[in-house]
Amino acid sequence: MKRTNANAARVATGKGVPFCKSPMLSVKLPSGRSRFVLFVLFSAFAGLIGRALWLQGISTDFLQKKGESRFAHTLDLPATRGKITDRTGQVLASSVPVKGIWASPEDVLQQPKEKLRELGKLLDMSEMELLKKLDSDRSLVYLKRQVEPEIADKVAALKIDGIEMRKEYKRYYPQGEVMAHVVGFTNAEDVGQEAMELAQQKSLVGAPGTRRVIKDRLGHIIEDIAAVHEPHDGKDLVLSVDSKLQYIATSQLKDAVEKYKAKAGAVVVLDVKTGEVLALANYPTYNPNNRAALTGQQLRNRVMTDTFEPGSTMKPFTVALALDTKRVTANTLMQTAPGRMTIGPATISDAHAHGMLTVSQVIQKSSNIGTAKLALQMQPQEMWELFTNAGFGQQPRFGFPGAVAGRVRPYKKWRPIEQATMSYGHGISVSLIQLARSYMIFARDGDIIPLSFQKVTEPPPSQRVISAKTAREVRAMLETVVSPEGTAPKAQVPGYRVGGKTGTAYKVSGGRYDNHKYIGSFVGMAPMSDPRIIIAVMIDEPGGVYHFGGDVAAPTFSTMAASALRSLNVPPDSTITNIIIPTDGVQESM
């Protein structure tokens, strides 16, 4: 058959028939198959053209961004957190440059084990801890934050592929535990966590910047593209506290807590003229530079967050109201014998029976009976308004986190016995800073001003609470409290006239008073000729022989006031330099 076709082709060629018409090329195919093949080829080319138009036209921006993300990155440029200084310019908190160590797990795990062990030692991590961090699907993981520059240099010297370092800042507190409860601290992200670091976070933190860079496969920066946003450093903060007074307050408070075997203590010093907080200390305290073993007891800012029954430190307010409403005078006689008084189902008493006392002596001897009798002459609403105007039961507004409002029950629900006990500080709760501020009405001739933890440049607005005449009369009574006949002779300061009021109260445990746990307090001012400072001291659960405020808190006031007045260059207003303390001083009533 093949031979026949070949012969036919030769014959055809010999006869002049064209090659394209050769019988060998004559193939009979169905017409539908050829059309189908043509359609498939056309569709494929149309699809390619459409895909090209989609990629090069509509999806251009998306694809360019995807491609850029493979090698171009945006890095944060941290802003320097603002410094915190005291009123004299001494630095209390500043930011120092450190490094954050990052790693690309895929690249780092390919390094020799000897290098990984050395890396772990430098970062204070065991080999197991390091491998656990590197066991991640993420392209980059943090190994350690806030690494000191010396350690970071040693890490860089290992030349481990996949290790990257980023600039960070670490907060440093030069005065450590002395300023801990005033300044606070920040976390690894440079965000304030406590005290003024938290309260002023927005102004201190500043605004971080960004920049665009190109990285190679290993994450190394090989080119800067541009700075997108420049960082703006945070604002510096000038506090009202005085470093000298703060150190004195901290050391004296620590000595008092240890001497009287107390659970804790707190002290606050206020400037009468400006409302500035000159010192605030708590014990126990902590070191914000090393918080590895930080406990809740150390962290508690007792001046601001702890409330307690103020006890006899409330008596001057009851007496002030009685004087201001002209119900009594300072010399009005009151019968306090036999030292007990029954009101409804309850009986109140004095520590000692005093007999007939003037209103002034009610404060000097700290008589519960005398104060209760004054309170029962007044309307509950009158007492409630005075307490609230003095700041009790009100949320503090001086921009300090954690400050509590305390508690003053609505006057419409007061029973006579409750009105009587609240007049001498039971059934009401306050914080130490509220108590200190409230005494401004006596130190400032009847008005009260806001408190500030920042340095004040202009006099703050004041609010009238009692008359100037009443304030001066109560101030004279407070001065008798520190006399040898009063409850706080241990509060005397050589060369200065001082005054104040002691307070002792049982602590509440499980909804009941615990007769074995006390809070001793003292609030005083100096010098009495023209008060400049107010100091409030609170000793929590003294465990020694003494527990009255006149014994455990008044001596701390004395040493604090003497140092503060000299530090502030306040001239002496008394010629008395010998302190007389009787061995059997008057005890205040509980």
XYZ file of C-alpha atoms in Angstrom:
590
model
C 0.000 0.000 0.000
C 2.806 2.365 0.888
C 4.541 1.571 -2.311
C 1.395 2.366 -4.296
C 1.017 5.806 -2.671
C 4.641 6.660 -3.279
C 4.303 5.710 -6.885
C 1.179 7.818 -7.178
C 2.979 10.815 -5.685
C 5.813 10.481 -8.140
C 3.380 10.170 -10.985
C 1.521 13.278 -9.840
C 4.699 15.256 -9.471
C 5.809 14.123 -12.834
C 2.587 15.387 -14.317
C 3.099 18.884 -12.841
C 0.731 18.621 -9.886
C 1.677 21.092 -6.991
C 3.037 19.583 -3.757
C 0.287 21.105 -1.615
C -2.222 19.126 -3.592
C -0.344 15.957 -3.136
C -2.547 13.041 -2.141
C -0.170 12.483 0.840
C -1.412 15.734 2.426
C -5.021 15.144 1.894
C -6.458 14.551 5.454
C -10.120 14.500 6.147
C -10.900 16.122 9.634
C -14.303 17.049 11.075
C -14.959 20.797 10.717
C -16.254 21.090 14.355
C -12.951 19.903 15.849
C -10.930 22.596 14.106
C -13.333 25.303 15.235
C -13.147 24.032 18.812
C -9.347 24.140 18.795
C -9.441 27.665 17.387
C -11.907 28.732 20.095
C -9.728 27.273 22.878
C -6.652 29.068 21.588
C -8.535 32.354 21.310
C -9.975 32.011 24.825
C -6.549 31.296 26.277
C -5.061 34.395 24.653
C -8.060 36.479 25.785
C -7.624 35.208 29.337
C -3.940 36.094 29.315
C -4.686 39.559 28.001
C -7.414 40.078 30.655
C -5.149 38.846 33.444
C -2.388 41.146 32.263
C -4.785 44.101 32.249
C -5.982 43.189 35.773
C -2.483 42.878 37.198
C -0.964 45.850 35.411
C -3.957 48.122 35.748
C -6.488 47.494 38.484
C -4.238 45.615 40.952
C -1.095 47.676 40.472
C -1.189 49.408 43.900
C -1.973 46.193 45.760
C 0.839 44.255 44.097
C 3.333 47.055 44.583
C 2.496 47.135 48.305
C 2.891 43.381 48.561
C 6.182 43.505 46.813
C 7.388 46.382 48.938
C 6.418 44.549 52.122
C 8.967 41.871 51.284
C 11.867 44.258 51.753
C 10.574 47.671 52.993
C 9.580 48.095 56.645
C 8.368 50.891 58.914
C 10.301 51.222 62.170
C 9.132 53.097 65.241
C 11.368 55.888 66.482
C 10.808 56.097 70.258
C 10.390 59.509 71.837
C 12.299 60.320 74.998
C 9.995 60.430 77.995
C 10.027 63.741 79.833
C 12.084 64.126 82.997
C 10.476 64.498 86.407
C 12.136 66.898 88.830
C 11.402 68.183 92.305
C 10.616 71.837 93.018
C 14.349 72.702 93.149
C 15.188 71.051 89.815
C 16.660 67.832 91.202
C 15.993 64.941 88.802
C 13.627 62.307 90.178
C 13.059 60.290 86.999
C 14.855 60.217 83.657
C 15.108 57.950 80.622
C 18.365 56.215 79.701
C 18.962 54.508 76.324
C 18.877 50.707 76.264
C 18.359 47.998 73.632
C 15.609 45.565 72.804
C 16.952 42.224 71.513
C 14.923 40.665 68.679
C 15.517 37.379 66.903
C 14.513 35.630 63.691
C 13.906 32.087 65.023
C 14.550 30.436 61.656
C 18.000 31.989 61.320
C 19.088 31.903 64.967
C 18.301 28.192 65.390
C 20.750 27.397 62.598
C 23.642 28.821 64.630
C 26.098 26.623 66.561
C 24.889 25.573 70.011
C 27.950 27.163 71.610
C 26.821 30.606 70.404
C 23.282 30.012 71.626
C 24.533 29.060 75.092
C 26.643 32.216 75.215
C 23.661 34.280 74.080
C 21.544 32.784 76.851
C 24.165 33.618 79.477
C 24.396 37.229 78.334
C 20.608 37.606 78.453
C 20.393 35.830 81.820
C 18.339 33.005 80.341
C 18.743 29.239 80.506
C 19.168 27.300 77.294
C 15.675 25.893 77.722
C 14.160 29.375 78.144
C 15.967 30.632 75.057
C 14.828 27.697 72.924
C 11.274 28.130 74.151
C 11.256 31.760 72.978
C 12.722 30.746 69.630
C 10.108 28.005 69.176
C 7.747 30.324 67.356
C 6.120 30.600 63.949
C 6.590 34.353 63.933
C 9.263 35.914 61.781
C 10.582 38.024 64.670
C 10.317 37.514 68.445
C 11.529 39.523 71.413
C 14.236 37.824 73.444
C 14.663 40.520 76.082
C 13.615 44.119 76.636
C 15.597 47.004 78.125
C 19.041 45.405 77.856
C 21.905 47.539 79.143
C 24.200 48.897 76.368
C 27.227 46.962 77.686
C 25.341 43.658 77.440
C 23.942 44.584 74.022
C 27.488 45.209 72.736
C 28.557 41.756 73.894
C 25.544 40.218 72.143
C 26.458 42.027 68.943
C 30.033 40.746 69.247
C 28.748 37.146 68.942
C 27.762 37.939 65.314
C 24.726 35.683 65.335
C 22.686 35.818 62.137
C 19.058 36.737 62.770
C 19.700 38.871 65.883
C 18.404 42.433 65.670
C 18.616 45.270 68.195
C 16.249 48.160 68.545
C 16.694 51.368 70.503
C 14.550 51.687 73.622
C 14.493 53.746 76.806
C 14.521 52.608 80.406
C 13.291 54.755 83.274
C 15.805 55.446 86.035
C 14.885 56.784 89.478
C 17.910 58.331 91.240
C 16.228 58.537 94.664
C 14.869 55.006 94.630
C 12.526 54.120 97.469
C 12.475 57.666 98.891
C 10.337 59.006 96.025
C 8.657 55.736 95.016
C 5.086 56.605 96.079
C 5.262 60.119 94.643
C 6.900 59.462 91.276
C 5.785 55.872 90.588
C 7.267 53.841 87.724
C 6.748 52.733 84.102
C 6.584 49.301 82.489
C 8.729 47.882 79.681
C 6.572 49.731 77.133
C 7.420 53.046 78.874
C 3.834 53.453 80.070
C 3.259 54.903 83.545
C 1.905 52.428 86.072
C 1.767 54.304 89.375
C 1.677 57.775 90.945
C 2.721 60.765 88.789
C 4.168 58.573 86.047
C 0.610 57.317 85.518
C -1.223 60.568 86.254
C 0.842 62.576 83.735
C 1.310 59.820 81.164
C -0.012 61.848 78.222
C 2.307 64.820 78.701
C 5.362 62.784 79.714
C 5.297 60.178 76.955
C 5.586 62.464 73.918
C 4.877 61.238 70.373
C 6.977 58.465 68.741
C 8.163 58.844 65.138
C 8.563 56.401 62.244
C 11.009 55.783 59.389
C 11.005 53.573 56.279
C 13.928 51.192 55.723
C 14.919 48.358 53.396
C 15.948 45.054 54.963
C 17.682 42.043 53.519
C 16.571 38.418 53.947
C 18.159 38.197 57.403
C 16.396 41.307 58.671
C 19.431 43.583 58.501
C 18.808 47.217 57.569
C 20.648 47.973 54.346
C 19.134 51.325 53.386
C 17.093 54.190 54.860
C 14.259 55.326 52.604
C 12.828 58.275 54.539
C 11.750 59.556 57.923
C 7.948 59.483 57.827
C 7.363 61.203 61.193
C 9.926 62.777 63.460
C 9.596 61.842 67.167
C 8.586 64.533 69.660
C 9.981 64.131 73.164
C 7.682 64.309 76.180
C 7.358 67.385 78.389
C 9.327 67.651 81.608
C 7.323 67.659 84.828
C 8.173 69.781 87.873
C 6.666 68.408 91.084
C 5.790 70.293 94.229
C 7.767 67.941 96.481
C 11.051 68.939 98.086
C 13.686 66.194 97.969
C 15.131 67.182 101.340
C 11.771 67.073 103.095
C 10.891 63.860 101.304
C 14.056 62.161 102.556
C 13.400 63.389 106.095
C 9.799 62.173 105.967
C 10.791 58.736 104.687
C 13.584 58.186 107.212
C 11.582 59.501 110.194
C 8.554 57.407 109.260
C 10.666 54.272 108.905
C 12.197 54.880 112.337
C 8.746 55.340 113.882
C 7.296 52.163 112.339
C 10.266 50.123 113.524
C 10.404 51.764 116.977
C 6.733 51.147 117.747
C 6.661 47.732 116.025
C 3.888 48.918 113.724
C 2.489 47.261 110.637
C 2.881 50.376 108.483
C 2.855 54.154 108.511
C 2.271 57.230 106.375
C 3.063 60.938 106.475
C 2.219 63.937 104.293
C 3.487 67.540 104.435
C 1.470 70.416 102.909
C 2.307 74.031 102.184
C -0.437 76.106 103.820
C 0.056 79.095 101.495
C -0.018 77.302 98.133
C -1.594 73.896 98.725
C 1.530 72.174 97.402
C 2.371 68.687 98.642
C 5.934 69.096 99.913
C 6.429 65.472 100.967
C 4.495 62.215 100.902
C 5.925 59.000 102.341
C 4.698 55.498 103.105
C 6.369 52.614 104.870
C 6.921 49.908 103.799
C 8.088 51.236 100.468
C 9.909 49.804 97.424
C 12.706 50.543 94.976
C 11.249 51.361 91.530
C 14.602 50.514 89.900
C 14.309 46.895 91.044
C 10.761 45.577 91.267
C 11.520 41.878 91.083
C 10.246 41.182 94.609
C 7.590 43.907 94.748
C 4.626 43.109 97.022
C 1.219 44.688 97.457
C 2.109 45.960 100.927
C 5.083 47.846 99.510
C 3.110 49.222 96.585
C 0.199 50.606 98.634
C 0.156 54.376 98.766
C -1.471 54.557 102.189
C -1.622 58.355 102.222
C -3.993 58.251 99.244
C -5.718 54.860 99.233
C -6.161 53.767 102.864
C -9.160 55.030 104.797
C -9.501 54.881 108.558
C -11.593 56.333 111.344
C -9.851 59.602 112.259
C -10.811 59.468 115.913
C -10.204 62.589 117.980
C -8.665 64.510 115.064
C -12.309 65.253 114.086
C -13.133 67.034 117.356
C -11.871 70.472 116.228
C -14.473 70.481 113.426
C -17.340 69.851 115.836
C -16.079 72.597 118.139
C -15.565 74.946 115.164
C -19.187 74.477 114.101
C -20.429 75.176 117.611
C -18.321 78.358 117.752
C -19.249 79.459 114.236
C -22.977 79.123 114.920
C -22.482 81.016 118.209
C -23.885 78.220 120.330
C -20.835 78.404 122.619
C -17.649 80.368 123.152
C -14.165 79.101 123.885
C -14.798 79.664 127.614
C -18.234 78.078 127.839
C -18.265 75.523 130.655
C -19.349 71.962 129.972
C -19.942 69.195 132.492
C -18.271 65.966 131.397
C -18.598 64.103 134.718
C -18.843 61.259 135.479
C -16.931 60.504 132.241
C -19.735 58.398 130.770
C -22.829 59.194 128.757
C -25.683 56.935 127.586
C -27.370 57.728 124.276
C -30.121 55.310 123.367
C -28.830 51.758 123.772
C -25.121 52.728 123.770
C -22.765 54.296 126.281
C -19.771 56.467 125.385
C -16.975 57.406 127.752
C -13.765 59.362 128.276
C -10.403 57.803 129.069
C -10.502 59.727 132.359
C -13.275 61.612 134.124
C -12.523 65.339 133.798
C -15.515 67.010 135.414
C -16.181 70.600 134.399
C -14.274 71.706 131.270
C -14.316 74.779 129.057
C -14.848 74.250 125.338
C -11.130 74.954 124.866
C -10.280 72.275 127.419
C -12.541 69.798 125.629
C -10.023 69.958 122.792
C -6.986 70.051 125.088
C -8.104 67.019 127.115
C -9.743 65.334 124.096
C -13.068 64.690 125.814
C -15.545 62.504 123.967
C -18.339 63.522 126.353
C -17.795 67.238 125.821
C -17.632 66.859 122.038
C -20.736 64.666 121.888
C -22.736 67.148 123.979
C -21.768 69.913 121.549
C -22.735 67.774 118.553
C -26.181 66.961 119.937
C -26.933 70.708 120.105
C -26.632 70.926 116.324
C -28.661 69.719 113.370
C -27.203 66.707 111.509
C -27.336 68.682 108.263
C -25.091 71.378 109.742
C -22.421 68.840 110.690
C -22.701 67.048 107.361
C -22.261 70.286 105.407
C -19.178 71.246 107.415
C -17.643 67.806 106.907
C -18.263 67.848 103.152
C -17.033 71.440 102.771
C -13.836 70.376 104.520
C -13.431 67.628 101.885
C -14.580 64.521 103.765
C -16.550 62.018 101.709
C -15.634 63.896 98.508
C -13.570 62.526 95.635
C -10.168 64.289 95.681
C -9.430 66.376 92.583
C -5.691 66.846 92.637
C -4.845 64.537 89.734
C -3.330 61.654 91.659
C -4.404 58.095 90.748
C -5.951 55.905 93.401
C -7.063 58.697 95.741
C -10.208 57.620 97.608
C -13.195 59.644 98.750
C -13.699 58.147 102.186
C -17.209 57.918 103.595
C -19.635 60.257 105.323
C -23.121 58.772 105.603
C -26.126 60.890 104.498
C -27.256 63.033 107.414
C -30.925 62.056 107.023
C -30.064 58.559 108.252
C -28.101 59.641 111.328
C -29.335 58.421 114.699
C -28.410 60.452 117.804
C -25.710 57.967 118.837
C -24.216 58.114 115.328
C -24.204 61.905 115.372
C -22.452 61.825 118.734
C -19.766 59.300 117.704
C -19.110 60.979 114.365
C -18.400 64.197 116.232
C -15.265 62.574 117.643
C -14.283 60.590 114.559
C -16.059 57.236 114.753
C -18.452 56.063 112.042
C -16.687 58.169 109.414
C -13.718 57.228 107.219
C -11.061 59.499 105.705
C -7.699 59.233 103.997
C -4.610 60.828 105.527
C -4.305 63.408 102.765
C -7.970 64.395 103.197
C -7.364 64.845 106.912
C -4.273 66.975 106.321
C -6.052 69.205 103.793
C -9.081 69.680 106.041
C -6.886 71.316 108.708
C -6.216 74.140 106.269
C -9.423 75.793 107.439
C -7.738 76.320 110.817
C -4.305 77.220 109.420
C -5.679 79.612 106.757
C -8.168 81.548 108.878
C -11.243 79.690 107.720
C -10.775 78.966 104.018
C -9.498 75.946 102.108
C -7.596 75.607 98.807
C -6.979 72.763 96.350
C -3.917 70.546 96.697
C -1.303 70.238 93.967
C 1.436 67.730 93.240
C 2.958 70.113 90.696
C 4.833 73.275 91.508
C 2.437 76.200 91.876
C 3.231 79.558 90.302
C -0.010 81.403 91.098
C -2.131 81.436 94.267
C -5.014 78.948 93.920
C -8.656 79.957 94.465
C -9.957 79.485 97.997
C -13.328 78.495 99.478
C -14.613 79.913 102.763
C -15.709 77.203 105.238
C -15.753 78.917 108.638
C -15.164 82.484 109.786
C -11.650 83.778 110.351
C -12.487 84.455 114.021
C -13.560 80.842 114.572
C -10.469 79.515 112.799
C -8.158 81.571 115.030
C -9.997 80.444 118.180
C -9.679 76.766 117.223
C -6.027 77.299 116.301
C -5.414 78.631 119.811
C -7.061 75.489 121.214
C -4.860 73.266 119.056
C -1.806 74.956 120.515
C -2.892 73.916 124.026
C -2.945 70.264 122.910
C 0.874 70.187 122.715
C 1.298 71.782 126.131
C 2.303 69.649 129.136
C -1.404 69.528 130.110
C -2.528 68.371 126.658
C -2.582 64.978 124.937
C 0.443 65.633 122.685
C 3.343 67.276 124.558
C 5.668 65.066 122.517
C 4.721 67.138 119.435
C 6.526 70.244 120.757
C 9.263 71.757 118.586
C 12.101 73.794 120.177
C 11.995 77.413 119.046
C 8.572 77.175 117.364
C 4.977 77.391 118.446
C 3.098 74.399 117.097
C -0.378 72.971 117.500
C -2.425 70.015 116.389
C -4.693 67.194 117.440
C -4.114 63.565 118.316
C -6.290 60.705 117.153
C -6.560 57.082 118.227
C -9.129 54.669 116.848
C -9.772 50.957 116.848
C -9.393 49.239 113.500
C -12.396 47.539 111.963
C -11.939 43.821 111.293
C -14.689 41.602 109.934
C -17.264 44.352 110.361
C -16.429 44.867 114.058
C -13.968 46.900 116.064
C -10.854 44.969 117.040
C -9.892 46.036 120.564
C -6.297 44.964 119.977
C -5.589 46.865 116.759
C -5.194 50.646 116.683
C -4.403 53.492 114.345
C -2.579 56.361 116.028
C -2.524 59.712 114.229
C -1.574 63.343 114.670
C -2.318 66.363 112.477
C -0.476 69.558 113.288
C 0.685 72.893 111.916
C 3.563 75.309 112.481
C 4.455 77.985 113.290
C 1.244 79.001 115.047
C 1.968 82.717 114.677
C 1.607 82.340 110.897
C 1.151 78.700 109.854
C 3.312 77.643 106.934
C 3.101 73.826 106.954
C 0.631 71.113 107.913
C 1.959 67.645 108.747
C -0.262 64.581 109.165
C 1.164 61.320 110.544
C -0.553 57.928 110.731
C 0.902 54.827 112.457
C -0.951 51.618 111.580
C -1.214 48.913 114.250
C 1.558 49.889 116.682
C 2.536 46.701 118.478
C 4.633 47.959 121.337
C 3.711 49.404 124.712
C 2.350 52.624 123.183
C -0.526 52.958 120.767
C -2.058 56.412 121.391
C -1.569 59.043 118.716
C 0.144 61.318 121.216
C 2.775 58.648 121.847
C 3.410 57.125 118.398
C 2.519 59.874 115.878
C 3.218 63.140 117.717
C 6.998 62.512 118.107
C 7.285 61.946 114.349
C 5.464 65.229 113.762
C 7.945 66.973 116.076
C 11.069 65.791 114.253
C 9.458 66.358 110.853
C 8.284 69.875 111.713
C 11.676 70.898 113.124
C 13.507 69.783 109.971
C 10.891 71.197 107.583
C 10.771 74.630 109.204
C 14.542 74.945 109.105
C 14.681 73.701 105.524
C 12.080 76.276 104.456
C 13.942 79.051 106.343
C 10.938 79.820 108.513
C 12.087 82.075 111.393
C 11.434 80.830 114.947
C 8.443 82.355 116.718
C 9.143 81.125 120.242
C 11.911 81.655 122.777
C 11.228 78.319 124.451
C 13.927 75.797 123.621
C 13.402 73.297 126.439
C 10.595 70.834 125.847
C 8.661 69.766 128.934
C 7.073 66.331 128.626
C 5.308 64.957 131.705
C 5.888 61.291 132.471
C 2.153 60.716 132.896
C 0.791 62.750 129.989
C -2.926 63.054 129.351
C -4.360 60.207 127.286
C -6.955 60.929 124.672
C -10.320 59.216 124.688
C -10.896 56.484 122.129
